[in-house]
Structures are given as C-alpha cells and as structure tokens.
Amino acid sequence: MAIVALRKSTQRGVEICRWNLVALIDQRWALSLNVNRFHSKQRNRTGYSVAWIFSDNLSKTKWRSSLLDSGYLENCRDVAQNLTGRDSYIDAFLEATENGCVFAPYKLCESNVKSESGLDIEIGGCRITIENSLENASIRIIDRELEVEILGETKVSRIFQSRFQQSESIFINSVENPWYRCTSTISLNSSIRQYFSGDLWVDRQDLYGISRSVILKGLILDWCLFSIRLTGNKVMRIFQSGNRHEEVQATIFSTDGKTRKLSSLSLSGHGKYESLRTYNKYPGGWSISDGKGKVMLEVIPVVDDQEVYTFSLQRGVMQYHCTVEGKVDGLEVDGTANVEATGSRFDFNEFFWGQKKTNLASQLEAFIPEQVSERWLRRLCRSRQHINLDLDALQKSIIAPLWSMMNRGGKGWRSTWYTLCCHAFGNSIENEQIRGLLPVTELIHTGSLIIDDIQDHSLLRRGKPALHTEIGTDLAINVGNFCYFLPLCVVDEIKGLDDGQRYRILSIVLETLRLGHLGQAVDLMWSNSRMDVAAKLEEIEQTTNQLIEQYRSKSGCQLNAIARIAGELNRAPAELVRALADYSDSFGVVFQIIDDVIDVVDGKAVLGKENNEDLRNFKLNFVMLKAFGSLDASSRVKWFERIQSSEQGTRTKLLLKLIYSTDAVHAALSDAYDIYNQSLKKLDSLPATDAKLMMKLVPAWLLDQQRIKLKSWEVKLQRKN
C-alpha cells in the first residue's frame, strides 16, 4: 500500500500509514485493531505500533495488547521534540522516552517484518497479518492466550477513497473497503470454536500536514468517522470533524460504483463513555438526521468499551461496533456500523476537577438505589427474612439526603487520583475493575463533609445549604455515619477480588476511618479556643509540625488509602505501594495547605462554602500559623491578645489584616512547594508511566494556579486600600 508523506516543512519527511480493522461476530465477539507504520526519511528508520482489544460481550471479558518497537518510539520522540514541549502529555512522552521506557500499558518489543505486501509483522510474541483487496480480506492475530483468524469476502467491491480536511493544517486520506461478510476461527487457551456470521471493516488512513501551531491551538486529530451498512448493499460514509463549525461530510456508496453526497446532515451524540485510562470522553451513541425526514438513524454501540490505546497525542481511539436502526430514503435500515471516534482533547483543568469522568453516580447506584426497597434492605443487612421497616421514613431520612449530597457534584479530584494510582504501577487494568471501587473513597469523604459541617457550624456545602440545615442535625449525623459503613458493603460485594485482596482492602478502609477520626479530633480541639492557643503560638515550630501531621492524618490518610487500594488491584510489590502511598500522603498535606489558602483568597466561589471559616472559629490553620510565625515574640503576644478579646466579626477582620500584613499566604504556598519537592523522590522507584508524570504535574499545577490567583487578589486589595 502506498504511504502519503507528511509535509517536510512540518515533520521533516515523516511518513505515516495507519490501519484500523474492526469485526463484529455473532453480535457477541468484537475485535478492534490499530496498526501504525511510521517511517522517517531523514533517518531512514521505520517503526511499528500495534494495539488491539478483543471483547466477549456475553461474559464481559476483554483481551488487550499494546506493543511498539524501538523504531516507532524513536520516530515519535523526534516528532514530539520538533513540535512542542509545552503540552503536558508531550512532556510525559519525552520523559518516558528519555528514560528508555514507555507508558503503561504499552510494552517495548522487538519487531520482525515478515512481508511488506499488506502487513505481516511479528512483535512481542504477537503476530499480525492483514491482507485486503477488492474481493477479500484476512486478519490473523496470534497471542499467547488468544488466536483469532478472520476471513472476509467483500459485499461492496468498490474501494472508497476520501480526503478529509480536519483543520487548516490537517488532512486525512482514508481508503476503505467498507464491508466484508466474514467467517472466523477463535481459539482461547487452545479451545477452538467456529463462528460463521460477522461483519468486517478494513480502513487505511494516511495522515499529513500536522504542524506545531495546530497542536498548540488544540486542534490535533479529533473526529468521528462512520461507515454504516444500509439496505441493498450500500454503505453510508460520514465524517464529522472536531471543529463543530465545519459541515458534516456524508456520502452513500453503491456496488454499481455510483456515489451520492448528502447535505445538511446533523449528528447529535447521546450519553458519554469516559475512559479511566486515557481520560478521553466519547459519545455513547448518535442520532443522525437531515432534518427533512429522508435520513433518520440511531447508531448504538454493541460494546461500550472498545478503546484501542494509541501511542500518540490522541492516547486512545474508540472503535465502536454499532447496530443501526432507522430510515434512509424511505427504506428501513437494520444494519451494522463501524464508528471511529477520537474523543475530546485532554484538558488539565477538567481532568482534575469534577466527577463526570468517573461516572461515579452509576457506580453508586449499583449499591445505593435512589429509591429504597425491601430487597435492597435485605441485601444491605444480609437477611433473607422480611424486614418490616418504614420505607418512606428511610427514603426521607437516609437515601434522599445522601443522594442530595452526591448529586451536588463536588470537586471529584480524589477519584482522579485513584485512577492515576491504578495506572502508576505499569500494569493495564480494565476500566470496570477501577470503577467498582470508586465509591469507597467518595463515600468516606462525603460522610466526613456532612459531619464536619455540623461540627464547624457551616452553612454552605458544594454551593448549597449544608445538609444539617436542610434536614436537621440529628438526621444529618446519621446520614454521615451511614456513609462510613457503606464502603464496607462495596468492598464486600465487588467482583474480581480474591479473599486476600478483599480482606486487605477492608482493613485499609477501616484504618482510614480510624486515622481520619483521630485527625478530626485534633482539628476540633484546635478550634474555638479549646486549647491554649497562646501556648501553641509560643512553640510555633512545634505547632507547625503538629499541624502538618494533623493534615496527614485527616486528609493525607484518604489519599494514602487510595494508593494502597490501587496497589491491591495491581498486586503490586510492597515497596512500590509504600512509595506511592507516601507520596499521596504528602500530596494530601499540600492540598490541605492549598485549601487553607483558597479559604482566604477565593472562598465561596471555589470551595462551594463560606470563606474564612477557620478564621471565624479561630482555628489555627497553616496560613494563620505563618502569619503569627512571622512576628517576633512580643508582637505575637500583642496580636493574639487583641484578637482573643474581640467579637467574632471583629476577630475575623483582625486575622485577615494580620495575614495581609505579614505575607502569610506567600509563605504558606512556599512551604507547600517545599513539601511537594521533597516528596518527588518517593516516586523514583515507580516505572515511567504517563500516570506517574501526571502525579508529578498535578500538585505543581495546583500550586501555580494559586500563585497566579494570589497576584490578582493582591491587586484587588491594593485598589481597595
């Protein structure tokens, strides 16, 4: 097959050819394969990457493999260095390649090209053979556990060739034999089974014209490409660019060689699938219409996760196998489709904040229905007997308030940290394995927020009235405590764990609850002058160390638990788990200091609660300690006595005045940077993965964001004064 060269002015004569193959067999087996051939004219070097996923939709079992050779790695590195070092993913890319490693789940292997006619390559014990022509296509994948051979006889003999313009600088030449009927032989662990009914799609794409300016603008390779089998051996080909302002391109191809372009076609995605490996977000289905009633189609994926990991800026491509229903030109359509979706581009801010990526609500609903039932009560209490409790009372006192808190959203960053930890050990864990334990940390955290708001007399939480102000303190305490017990049910019921893993994860949850309550006890004692604040301020260095340890117990313990749970899922070596847990612990401290800064600088807009809560309660936090610590002993006593003798409103103003005058916020952020920098070496023993790089970048990014906001805040103060 011919390869179209990328323009030398942008990529120095790099040539890329990509094959995408998908097969759907008996509406049960789904295969998606992505092969990249990457040739550098300048270095006369060719490399290959191979990634595939094979799914059994009946048993929900998946097999994945992601391999590349040194030639592909080195060519990618050359291109990445030529483009930019500013994008965080490219930074991660370069760091990994400089260390001679690649990201999980990719493995660096030796390759052996058997034939350049079509494709026949052996890489890392996996052999991929692809041959396709006007009449026939064949795919053979040989892996240690799995052997798949698919033979296809074309039903639409014309090769379709299209040239799509993704943006001003990106062009895609795509050549496809769009539809073969296929037979297949599938061998799993030497057990042979035959399947004689299926659809096979073979597509080759040539990418060129990718420039540095395009990547910096965030326009890189974002599209949805549809191949839909229609009635009468016709195929509809649709291309939707990531630039939604561009018109959707659509063409109907017939076996007689005729083509017809369609205009004014609109696509609307519905539902979302969000990958916990690549953080790409994909539509969960599409409605296609021309607005005139001639084209009305519903495209629904058969398998929700057919994401093929790609070692490029895209990180992943979803190769959906879909069923199609509707009408085209008045004829009923009951066919299949192949949809290639690249997903939305990575955004650091969206990546870290917000729970949407984790699909947490659906995971919670598996354990906590939004409507209470006796069946759920028996499941919860492990009882086969009838439980004659007042269901309406339980709905109003526990279930509705709990979902009220969960539906408020929150920052969701603990879920993000959990997904990073799951991928930081260099293994490939399926999304569903990760999702199963997502509710554990979020439930513990939500319970602690409910109780914390009562203890701190807070009025707002997540932008709405605190729960105890809505349902009463007594009921709120019960809901908060209930949240502490639910994670035990989640761990008890989750599938895929052996008894040892289940026991150890339960132990981690219980340890976290105990340590968190100890940290909260100290936090409460340091509030409302329960302790001798003057004595604490006299020993300012010791008090600061105690506060850091308090933050480690209250906030760091949850992240520590997250890392250890991820370690159990990975069956990772103890020394690696310990290193990641220690680093997570330190990040918990850094985040708590950032939280103290936000309370002073941003308040309600960011936290979703009232600002200056610690100052009103005269609770020593990190910013306050830095303010007092900057004073000499005599001034410290005078300020303390003045603040201590004031009413609450005046006290808050005096503390803010002290913080403004002593540059305490800068000092707090500086200490947080020091804690972060000292903790980085803890990650040295972990393999070089993209998850590890992101774990390094996240704390630095958060601290930089606060420094930027602090400058704006100081300007406002100067204007006010």
XYZ file of C-alpha atoms in Angstrom:
721
model
C 0.000 0.000 0.000
C 1.225 3.472 -0.806
C 2.010 5.836 2.024
C 1.356 9.554 1.785
C 4.242 11.635 3.162
C 3.710 14.384 5.690
C 4.906 17.761 4.511
C 8.647 18.115 5.059
C 8.227 21.656 6.340
C 6.320 20.388 9.350
C 7.519 16.866 10.030
C 10.846 16.537 8.170
C 9.645 13.906 5.728
C 7.905 11.565 8.157
C 5.543 9.055 6.545
C 2.632 7.576 8.465
C 0.185 4.887 7.486
C -2.460 3.579 9.857
C -4.691 0.525 9.536
C -7.922 0.248 11.509
C -9.783 -3.046 11.432
C -12.949 -3.956 13.272
C -15.012 -7.122 13.276
C -18.310 -7.980 14.914
C -19.076 -11.692 15.059
C -22.477 -13.126 16.038
C -23.235 -9.880 17.874
C -21.003 -11.285 20.615
C -17.318 -11.079 19.730
C -15.831 -7.677 18.926
C -12.319 -7.082 17.619
C -10.687 -3.671 17.169
C -7.157 -3.380 15.828
C -4.929 -0.359 15.258
C -1.559 -0.669 13.490
C 0.714 2.291 12.764
C 3.686 2.235 10.402
C 5.897 5.257 10.992
C 8.817 5.962 8.637
C 11.419 8.717 8.988
C 13.007 9.604 5.642
C 15.674 11.687 7.345
C 16.898 8.771 9.476
C 15.711 6.032 7.108
C 14.045 4.372 10.073
C 10.695 2.550 10.163
C 8.785 1.597 13.266
C 5.506 -0.089 14.164
C 2.955 0.102 16.927
C 0.198 -2.462 17.365
C -2.778 -2.193 19.698
C -5.887 -4.327 19.784
C -8.816 -5.233 22.005
C -10.940 -8.359 21.721
C -14.185 -8.487 23.715
C -16.608 -11.221 24.614
C -19.843 -9.303 25.100
C -21.504 -12.294 26.753
C -19.010 -12.878 29.553
C -17.827 -9.216 29.560
C -14.251 -10.479 29.220
C -11.669 -8.393 27.350
C -8.216 -9.101 25.998
C -5.942 -6.164 25.183
C -2.449 -5.806 23.831
C -0.416 -2.661 23.178
C 3.048 -3.069 21.671
C 5.618 -0.931 19.874
C 9.158 -1.301 18.638
C 12.206 0.921 19.136
C 11.963 2.402 15.633
C 8.444 3.693 16.285
C 9.462 5.026 19.698
C 12.457 6.939 18.347
C 10.485 8.398 15.426
C 7.763 9.558 17.815
C 10.356 11.129 20.046
C 11.855 13.076 17.127
C 8.451 14.417 16.150
C 7.448 15.310 19.721
C 10.656 17.283 20.259
C 10.103 19.070 16.960
C 6.542 20.052 17.854
C 6.444 21.361 21.413
C 7.470 20.722 24.980
C 4.642 22.766 26.418
C 1.856 20.216 26.245
C 1.814 18.125 29.423
C 1.205 14.902 27.520
C 4.173 15.539 25.230
C 6.252 16.357 28.309
C 5.286 12.964 29.678
C 6.001 11.400 26.315
C 9.509 12.871 26.211
C 10.328 11.982 29.806
C 9.331 8.382 29.242
C 11.331 8.043 26.034
C 14.393 9.739 27.512
C 14.394 7.163 30.289
C 14.258 4.386 27.742
C 10.766 3.436 28.908
C 7.272 3.798 27.548
C 3.932 4.355 29.225
C 1.809 1.553 30.533
C 0.029 -0.224 29.051
C 2.477 -0.157 26.119
C 5.359 -2.601 26.028
C 8.570 -2.039 24.094
C 9.316 -5.096 21.968
C 11.452 -6.253 19.082
C 9.650 -6.443 15.740
C 10.175 -8.626 12.706
C 8.547 -7.644 9.411
C 7.623 -10.836 7.561
C 6.211 -9.146 4.482
C 5.591 -5.618 3.207
C 2.748 -6.750 0.967
C -0.237 -5.696 3.014
C 1.078 -6.204 6.510
C 2.705 -9.185 8.176
C 4.584 -8.322 11.343
C 5.643 -10.161 14.467
C 6.126 -8.015 17.559
C 6.461 -9.085 21.172
C 5.177 -12.603 20.587
C 2.129 -11.262 18.751
C 1.831 -11.770 15.001
C -0.481 -9.524 12.981
C -1.266 -10.401 9.375
C -3.501 -8.136 7.288
C -4.360 -8.601 3.644
C -7.185 -6.787 1.937
C -8.159 -6.288 -1.677
C -11.234 -5.615 -3.784
C -12.580 -9.089 -3.104
C -11.114 -10.482 0.095
C -9.609 -9.568 3.436
C -7.916 -11.595 6.119
C -6.702 -10.824 9.613
C -4.713 -13.116 11.834
C -3.712 -12.291 15.403
C -1.634 -14.777 17.337
C -1.073 -14.071 21.015
C -0.130 -16.246 23.982
C -3.711 -16.553 25.260
C -5.687 -15.778 22.163
C -5.616 -16.707 18.489
C -8.067 -15.068 16.102
C -8.288 -15.613 12.368
C -10.930 -13.749 10.380
C -11.537 -14.232 6.656
C -13.796 -11.779 4.862
C -15.457 -11.820 1.447
C -16.398 -8.368 0.260
C -20.055 -7.407 -0.139
C -19.292 -3.935 -1.527
C -16.468 -4.358 -4.045
C -15.588 -0.713 -4.531
C -12.685 0.756 -2.571
C -13.775 4.120 -1.207
C -11.197 6.856 -1.039
C -11.830 10.136 0.740
C -9.784 13.167 1.647
C -10.985 14.942 4.770
C -9.811 18.333 5.971
C -9.724 18.340 9.750
C -8.484 21.932 10.039
C -6.413 24.432 8.094
C -3.280 22.316 8.514
C -4.510 18.739 8.957
C -5.575 16.450 6.135
C -6.579 12.798 6.280
C -6.520 10.494 3.283
C -8.659 7.469 4.068
C -9.003 4.360 1.916
C -11.539 1.746 2.963
C -13.047 -1.499 1.810
C -16.051 -0.762 3.950
C -17.817 -4.053 4.435
C -16.971 -7.734 4.231
C -19.014 -10.696 5.361
C -16.626 -12.815 7.386
C -16.065 -16.180 8.981
C -13.770 -16.588 11.910
C -11.858 -19.063 13.992
C -11.310 -18.094 17.607
C -9.064 -20.028 19.961
C -8.937 -19.176 23.655
C -6.405 -21.150 25.650
C -6.331 -23.812 22.898
C -10.108 -24.252 22.885
C -11.275 -23.971 19.253
C -14.679 -22.541 18.372
C -16.080 -21.574 14.970
C -18.303 -18.598 14.227
C -19.674 -18.137 10.749
C -21.542 -14.866 10.873
C -19.966 -11.463 11.119
C -19.042 -8.112 9.617
C -15.506 -6.916 8.955
C -14.409 -3.375 8.176
C -10.929 -2.528 6.913
C -9.729 1.064 6.777
C -6.360 2.616 5.981
C -5.595 6.238 6.811
C -2.721 8.467 5.757
C -2.173 11.486 7.995
C -0.237 14.543 6.937
C 0.068 18.298 7.364
C 0.232 18.317 11.188
C 2.002 21.475 12.316
C 3.242 22.738 15.653
C 0.844 25.694 15.596
C -2.108 23.366 15.144
C -1.165 21.324 18.207
C -0.748 24.435 20.349
C -4.219 25.557 19.250
C -5.626 22.255 20.480
C -6.871 21.178 17.032
C -4.983 17.925 16.811
C -6.796 14.973 15.232
C -10.306 14.981 16.652
C -13.044 13.329 14.600
C -15.836 10.787 14.305
C -15.793 8.583 11.207
C -18.873 6.451 10.425
C -19.234 3.540 7.983
C -22.860 2.408 8.038
C -24.218 -0.641 6.204
C -27.525 0.237 4.553
C -30.192 -1.830 2.810
C -29.246 -3.098 -0.646
C -25.501 -3.476 -0.087
C -24.960 0.249 0.196
C -22.671 1.994 2.619
C -23.031 5.472 4.089
C -19.738 7.161 4.950
C -19.880 10.124 7.371
C -17.046 12.302 8.645
C -17.534 14.776 11.498
C -14.570 16.978 12.296
C -13.637 18.006 15.795
C -14.274 21.548 14.579
C -18.042 21.580 15.015
C -18.323 24.681 12.816
C -17.366 22.601 9.783
C -20.097 20.878 7.791
C -20.591 17.142 8.274
C -19.380 15.275 5.180
C -21.571 12.355 4.105
C -21.636 10.105 1.013
C -23.607 6.982 0.046
C -21.645 4.395 -1.964
C -23.287 1.653 -4.062
C -21.956 -1.569 -5.545
C -22.505 -0.204 -9.060
C -19.894 2.470 -8.411
C -22.366 5.329 -8.011
C -21.950 7.822 -5.196
C -24.312 10.407 -3.761
C -23.325 13.206 -1.422
C -25.692 14.235 1.356
C -26.007 17.767 2.662
C -27.349 19.396 5.834
C -26.765 16.266 7.884
C -26.644 16.723 11.649
C -25.196 14.387 14.288
C -26.067 14.547 17.950
C -24.257 12.375 20.453
C -26.116 10.996 23.437
C -24.661 9.546 26.558
C -20.978 9.530 27.447
C -18.304 6.932 27.889
C -15.296 8.261 29.744
C -12.094 6.238 29.779
C -10.266 5.986 33.074
C -7.081 5.060 31.209
C -6.736 7.825 28.629
C -9.278 10.301 30.110
C -10.799 10.645 26.649
C -14.552 11.213 26.520
C -16.606 9.577 23.797
C -20.289 9.785 22.809
C -22.281 6.729 23.845
C -24.368 6.721 20.656
C -25.623 9.027 17.918
C -28.775 10.294 16.272
C -28.278 11.188 12.590
C -30.800 13.305 10.717
C -31.068 15.546 7.665
C -33.990 17.483 9.169
C -36.190 16.548 6.185
C -37.210 13.035 7.158
C -35.114 11.350 4.445
C -32.328 10.348 6.844
C -33.228 9.296 10.387
C -30.810 6.880 12.036
C -29.980 5.727 15.540
C -26.454 4.347 15.969
C -25.966 2.373 19.196
C -22.689 0.695 20.303
C -22.884 -3.051 20.934
C -19.914 -2.908 23.336
C -19.392 0.295 25.340
C -15.617 -0.039 25.717
C -13.689 -0.840 22.557
C -10.993 1.762 23.148
C -7.695 0.994 21.464
C -4.754 2.692 23.172
C -2.545 4.612 20.764
C 0.992 5.787 21.422
C 0.440 9.292 20.062
C -1.102 12.595 21.062
C -4.565 11.052 20.849
C -3.746 8.473 23.516
C -6.776 6.427 22.533
C -9.241 5.780 19.715
C -12.663 4.234 20.251
C -13.556 1.700 17.572
C -17.256 1.199 18.167
C -19.182 -1.747 16.739
C -22.744 -0.495 16.412
C -26.228 -1.545 15.443
C -28.157 0.878 13.238
C -31.909 1.400 13.019
C -33.999 3.958 11.177
C -34.716 5.021 7.603
C -32.789 6.335 4.609
C -34.769 7.449 1.544
C -37.874 5.809 2.953
C -36.232 2.376 3.284
C -35.901 0.677 6.649
C -32.330 0.264 7.881
C -31.435 -2.627 10.144
C -27.693 -2.948 9.798
C -24.383 -2.503 11.483
C -21.770 0.232 11.564
C -18.174 0.894 12.403
C -17.592 4.208 14.169
C -14.106 5.524 14.846
C -14.109 8.284 17.477
C -11.009 10.023 18.767
C -12.683 11.560 21.794
C -12.253 15.050 23.179
C -8.840 16.602 23.713
C -7.246 16.415 27.144
C -7.780 19.463 29.357
C -5.815 19.693 32.591
C -8.432 21.705 34.496
C -11.291 19.420 33.509
C -9.128 16.362 34.121
C -8.536 17.203 37.766
C -11.793 18.830 38.866
C -15.221 17.240 38.583
C -16.615 13.746 38.923
C -18.010 13.259 35.417
C -15.030 11.320 34.131
C -15.524 8.599 36.735
C -19.245 8.065 36.084
C -19.492 7.851 39.857
C -23.279 8.164 40.025
C -23.816 4.912 38.110
C -21.330 3.116 40.357
C -23.091 4.410 43.481
C -26.486 3.392 42.186
C -25.293 -0.217 41.994
C -25.020 -0.177 45.799
C -27.340 2.641 46.840
C -30.569 2.907 44.822
C -32.183 6.304 44.584
C -35.386 4.687 45.811
C -35.292 2.430 48.872
C -36.808 -1.064 48.622
C -37.149 -4.059 50.905
C -34.987 -6.081 48.525
C -32.151 -3.584 48.967
C -32.599 -3.665 52.766
C -32.263 -7.447 52.820
C -29.157 -7.184 50.654
C -27.696 -4.472 52.901
C -28.381 -6.401 56.111
C -27.540 -9.834 54.642
C -31.002 -11.036 55.650
C -33.316 -13.448 53.898
C -36.129 -12.576 56.256
C -38.752 -9.906 55.682
C -37.635 -6.524 57.084
C -40.727 -4.603 58.078
C -39.233 -1.109 58.323
C -40.974 2.089 57.268
C -39.585 2.522 53.732
C -40.928 6.055 53.379
C -39.134 7.110 56.570
C -35.867 5.541 55.373
C -36.210 7.256 51.997
C -36.592 10.670 53.605
C -34.046 10.214 56.394
C -31.161 8.441 54.613
C -31.489 7.769 50.883
C -32.789 11.157 49.682
C -30.329 13.203 51.799
C -27.392 11.017 50.753
C -28.205 11.413 47.054
C -28.761 15.118 47.612
C -25.120 15.366 48.679
C -23.769 13.114 45.934
C -25.709 14.889 43.172
C -24.164 18.222 44.139
C -21.030 17.057 42.368
C -18.064 18.290 44.358
C -14.528 18.543 43.074
C -14.084 14.809 42.471
C -10.291 15.024 42.492
C -9.922 12.038 44.820
C -11.482 9.877 42.120
C -8.978 11.326 39.661
C -6.104 10.500 41.996
C -7.435 6.986 42.411
C -7.439 6.376 38.635
C -3.871 7.690 38.401
C -2.752 5.381 41.204
C -4.349 2.416 39.446
C -2.177 3.048 36.379
C 1.011 4.125 38.150
C 2.376 0.608 38.659
C 2.827 -0.025 34.940
C 0.022 -2.555 34.533
C -3.093 -2.404 32.383
C -6.280 -2.515 34.463
C -9.672 -2.520 32.784
C -11.963 0.435 33.395
C -14.632 -1.678 35.071
C -12.167 -3.054 37.600
C -11.284 0.508 38.549
C -14.847 1.798 38.601
C -16.005 -0.890 41.013
C -14.124 0.621 43.960
C -14.651 4.286 43.052
C -17.456 4.792 45.616
C -15.236 3.771 48.541
C -13.225 6.968 48.955
C -16.015 9.291 47.770
C -18.447 7.873 50.347
C -15.932 8.243 53.176
C -15.198 11.795 52.073
C -18.895 12.697 51.737
C -19.640 11.329 55.196
C -16.784 13.361 56.678
C -18.090 16.537 54.992
C -21.573 16.081 56.464
C -20.185 15.607 59.978
C -17.556 18.327 59.515
C -20.216 20.896 58.567
C -22.117 20.144 61.769
C -19.004 20.418 63.928
C -17.860 23.659 62.248
C -21.367 25.166 62.145
C -21.020 25.597 58.382
C -23.976 26.898 56.400
C -22.911 26.000 52.849
C -21.533 22.891 51.197
C -20.932 22.401 47.477
C -22.757 25.636 46.718
C -25.955 24.672 48.561
C -27.181 24.751 52.179
C -25.251 22.329 54.368
C -27.203 19.109 54.878
C -27.846 19.624 58.598
C -29.513 22.972 57.863
C -31.918 21.208 55.496
C -32.881 18.037 57.383
C -31.772 18.709 60.954
C -28.605 17.924 62.862
C -29.782 14.564 64.215
C -30.677 13.144 60.795
C -27.535 14.598 59.191
C -25.317 12.882 61.783
C -26.998 9.577 60.973
C -26.524 10.043 57.212
C -22.862 10.989 57.689
C -22.198 7.937 59.842
C -24.071 5.721 57.360
C -21.639 6.879 54.646
C -18.776 5.442 56.708
C -20.314 1.951 56.699
C -21.352 1.763 53.037
C -17.778 1.342 51.696
C -17.563 -1.922 53.617
C -20.557 -3.183 51.618
C -18.959 -2.036 48.362
C -15.746 -3.956 49.089
C -17.695 -6.980 50.275
C -19.732 -7.208 47.058
C -17.208 -6.134 44.413
C -16.343 -8.864 41.917
C -12.894 -9.892 40.767
C -11.142 -9.834 44.169
C -9.757 -12.903 45.873
C -10.300 -13.346 49.613
C -6.876 -11.938 50.484
C -7.382 -8.789 48.430
C -10.859 -8.264 49.879
C -9.615 -8.634 53.451
C -6.689 -6.254 52.928
C -8.854 -3.593 51.249
C -11.389 -3.823 54.078
C -8.535 -3.368 56.542
C -7.331 -0.286 54.630
C -10.828 1.245 54.755
C -11.136 0.672 58.496
C -7.642 2.036 59.180
C -8.511 5.142 57.165
C -11.687 5.716 59.169
C -9.844 5.372 62.474
C -6.965 7.656 61.481
C -9.325 10.208 59.956
C -11.278 10.450 63.204
C -8.076 10.937 65.165
C -7.068 13.784 62.855
C -10.518 15.321 63.132
C -10.365 15.115 66.941
C -7.186 17.201 66.968
C -8.695 19.592 64.413
C -11.707 20.176 66.664
C -9.553 20.678 69.759
C -7.661 23.404 67.916
C -10.941 25.251 67.252
C -12.856 27.752 69.345
C -10.027 28.190 71.883
C -10.426 24.705 73.364
C -6.629 24.509 73.545
C -4.256 27.071 74.998
C -3.651 28.938 71.725
C -1.143 31.275 73.350
C 0.981 28.294 74.410
C 0.723 26.829 70.897
C 1.937 30.110 69.408
C 4.900 30.243 71.793
C 6.132 26.939 70.328
C 5.386 27.934 66.746
C 7.774 25.484 65.059
C 6.498 22.507 67.036
C 2.905 23.589 66.433
C 3.537 23.813 62.677
C 4.916 20.261 62.651
C 1.899 19.073 64.631
C -0.438 20.762 62.154
C 1.272 19.057 59.197
C 0.844 15.722 60.953
C -2.786 16.591 61.625
C -3.296 17.274 57.904
C -1.577 13.991 57.128
C -3.994 12.152 59.431
C -7.136 13.966 58.320
C -6.584 14.489 54.571
C -3.487 12.530 53.657
C -4.879 9.280 55.062
C -7.570 9.154 52.352
C -5.020 9.505 49.558
C -2.755 7.028 51.301
C -5.665 4.570 51.296
C -6.348 5.244 47.627
C -2.765 4.346 46.703
C -2.826 1.161 48.780
C -6.172 0.038 47.328
C -4.785 0.636 43.825
C -1.756 -1.422 44.833
C -4.015 -4.294 45.842
C -5.836 -4.179 42.496
C -2.461 -4.289 40.722
C -0.967 -6.903 43.069
C 1.983 -4.519 43.081
C 5.204 -5.089 45.077
C 5.022 -3.768 48.646
C 7.912 -1.315 48.196
C 6.209 0.342 45.199
C 2.889 0.571 47.033
C 4.642 2.131 50.024
C 6.381 4.702 47.813
C 3.131 5.724 46.114
C 1.241 5.822 49.419
C 3.896 8.077 50.983
C 3.809 10.445 48.013
C -0.004 10.504 48.118
C 0.202 11.240 51.827
C 2.357 14.283 51.120
C 0.025 15.451 48.387
C -2.818 15.330 50.920
C -0.856 17.752 53.116
C -0.097 20.033 50.155
C -3.751 20.039 49.132
C -4.871 20.934 52.661
C -2.489 23.908 52.676
C -3.883 24.951 49.291
C -7.371 24.604 50.796
C -6.346 26.992 53.594
C -5.099 29.474 51.005
C -8.293 29.188 48.953
C -10.332 29.848 52.110
C -8.602 33.234 52.418
C -8.216 34.171 48.744
C -11.200 32.638 46.894
C -13.754 31.456 49.379
C -17.262 30.614 48.273
C -16.643 30.748 44.515
C -14.149 27.869 44.588
C -14.925 25.913 47.739
C -18.719 25.972 47.421
C -18.845 27.005 51.082
C -18.433 30.172 53.090
C -14.956 31.640 53.173
C -12.898 32.444 56.295
C -14.474 29.584 58.300
C -11.236 28.810 60.112
C -10.728 32.475 60.955
C -14.247 32.820 62.375
C -13.698 29.745 64.568
C -10.149 30.915 65.427
C -8.878 27.526 64.298
C -5.149 27.525 63.705
C -4.580 26.647 60.073
C -1.395 26.832 58.025
C -1.860 30.385 56.745
C -2.651 31.649 60.217
C 0.422 29.949 61.679
C 2.644 31.510 59.008
C 1.209 34.918 59.887
C 1.914 34.541 63.617
C 5.237 32.842 62.916
C 6.496 35.880 61.015
C 6.174 38.070 64.128
C 8.625 38.452 66.978
C 7.552 37.077 70.354
C 6.362 40.411 71.714
C 4.283 41.322 68.632
C 2.859 37.812 68.546
C 1.518 38.185 72.109
C 0.013 41.615 71.387
C -1.739 40.428 68.234
C -3.045 37.313 69.966
C -4.433 39.224 72.966
C -6.118 41.739 70.695
C -7.703 39.021 68.565
C -8.655 36.837 71.528
C -10.577 39.635 73.239
C -12.561 40.624 70.135
C -16.037 39.612 68.992
C -16.216 37.036 66.180
C -16.805 39.544 63.363
C -14.002 41.830 64.509
C -11.756 38.823 65.148
C -12.066 37.668 61.540
C -11.195 41.138 60.245
C -8.161 41.353 62.552
C -6.898 37.939 61.446
C -7.289 38.934 57.793
C -5.415 42.157 58.496
C -2.604 40.179 60.119
C -2.448 37.780 57.149
C -2.391 40.679 54.653
C 0.364 42.491 56.507
C 2.692 39.508 57.002
C 2.695 37.930 53.533
C 1.486 34.722 55.156
C -0.212 33.350 52.037
C 3.033 33.501 50.054
C 4.851 31.806 52.919
C 2.246 29.027 53.123
C 2.481 28.343 49.390
C 6.264 28.359 49.592
C 6.182 25.705 52.337
C 3.729 23.653 50.268
C 6.162 23.800 47.335
C 8.938 22.578 49.632
C 6.839 19.635 50.864
C 5.970 18.771 47.259
C 9.563 18.978 46.006
C 10.886 16.872 48.876
C 8.263 14.192 48.192
C 9.052 13.815 44.469
C 11.923 11.403 45.092
C 9.399 8.951 46.555
C 8.159 8.271 43.022
C 11.606 7.391 41.659
C 11.120 3.663 42.126
C 7.857 3.568 40.143
C 8.017 2.764 36.411
C 7.993 5.674 33.937
C 4.323 5.936 33.005
C 2.037 8.751 31.967
C 0.204 8.317 35.279
C 3.427 8.910 37.205
C 4.127 12.058 35.189
C 0.600 13.359 35.848
C 1.054 12.712 39.560
C 4.125 14.903 39.464
C 2.385 17.621 37.465
C -0.889 17.858 39.430
C 0.460 19.320 42.719
C 2.737 21.736 40.839
C -0.174 22.815 38.643
C -2.423 23.427 41.655
C 0.254 25.475 43.408
C 0.945 27.519 40.271
C -2.780 28.220 39.913
C -2.866 29.612 43.445
C 0.156 31.817 42.851
C -1.499 33.276 39.766
C -4.728 33.922 41.675
C -2.788 35.398 44.571
C -1.339 38.109 42.335
C -4.843 39.066 41.193
C -6.057 39.046 44.802
C -3.240 41.336 45.904
C -4.063 43.820 43.139
C -7.677 43.944 44.341
C -6.520 44.540 47.911
C -4.283 47.406 46.828
C -7.163 49.035 44.964
C -9.454 48.590 47.953
C -6.908 50.182 50.278
